[in-house]
Amino acid sequence: KEIESKGYTGIKLGEFSMENCSSKHSFGMLFDAKDARGSNVSGAVCGEFKNSDGNIKMIWTVRR
């Protein structure tokens, strides 16, 4: 849903990858998609654990 919310379509998820995210507290998955103009794009969806009031939240971001 995070990828789709950025306007990408034709999403194909790839391998699990730590290296494409900014810190060792993040993890992600590579993806290939098409942007609003139909151009091929790739990037990583990164998840980050945020501990707030004893609850762990997942924050997802798309990195191109």
Coordinates of C-alpha atoms in Angstrom, one line a residue:
K1 CA 0.0 0.0 0.0
E2 CA 2.9 2.4 0.7
I3 CA 4.2 1.9 -2.8
E4 CA 0.8 2.3 -4.4
S5 CA 0.2 5.5 -2.4
K6 CA 3.2 7.0 -4.2
G7 CA 1.5 6.4 -7.5
Y8 CA 3.4 3.4 -8.7
T9 CA 1.6 0.6 -10.5
G10 CA 2.7 -2.8 -11.8
I11 CA 4.5 -3.6 -8.6
K12 CA 6.8 -6.6 -8.4
L13 CA 8.4 -7.2 -5.0
G14 CA 11.9 -8.6 -4.9
E15 CA 14.3 -9.8 -2.3
F16 CA 14.5 -8.9 1.3
S17 CA 17.4 -6.5 1.8
M18 CA 19.0 -4.7 4.7
E19 CA 21.5 -2.8 2.5
N20 CA 18.9 -0.5 0.9
C21 CA 17.7 1.1 4.1
S22 CA 19.4 3.8 6.0
S23 CA 20.1 2.2 9.3
K24 CA 20.6 -1.2 10.9
H25 CA 17.3 -0.7 12.7
S26 CA 15.5 -0.7 9.3
F27 CA 14.8 -3.4 6.9
G28 CA 13.2 -3.5 3.5
M29 CA 12.3 -5.2 0.3
L30 CA 13.3 -4.2 -3.2
F31 CA 10.6 -3.5 -5.8
D32 CA 10.2 -2.8 -9.5
A33 CA 7.2 -0.7 -10.6
K34 CA 5.9 1.8 -13.1
D35 CA 5.4 5.4 -12.2
A36 CA 2.5 7.6 -13.2
R37 CA 4.0 8.2 -16.7
G38 CA 4.6 4.5 -17.2
S39 CA 8.4 4.7 -16.7
N40 CA 10.1 1.8 -15.0
V41 CA 11.3 2.6 -11.5
S42 CA 12.9 0.5 -8.8
G43 CA 13.6 1.2 -5.2
A44 CA 13.2 -0.2 -1.7
V45 CA 10.4 -0.2 0.8
C46 CA 11.9 0.3 4.2
G47 CA 10.4 -0.5 7.5
E48 CA 11.6 1.0 10.8
F49 CA 10.6 0.0 14.3
K50 CA 9.5 2.9 16.5
N51 CA 9.0 2.2 20.2
S52 CA 6.4 4.6 21.6
D53 CA 4.8 4.2 25.0
G54 CA 5.8 0.5 25.0
N55 CA 4.2 -0.1 21.7
I56 CA 6.2 -1.0 18.6
K57 CA 5.1 0.8 15.4
M58 CA 6.1 0.0 11.9
I59 CA 6.9 3.1 9.8
W60 CA 7.2 2.3 6.0
T61 CA 8.9 4.6 3.5
V62 CA 9.6 4.3 -0.2
R63 CA 13.2 4.9 -1.2
R64 CA 14.1 5.4 -4.8

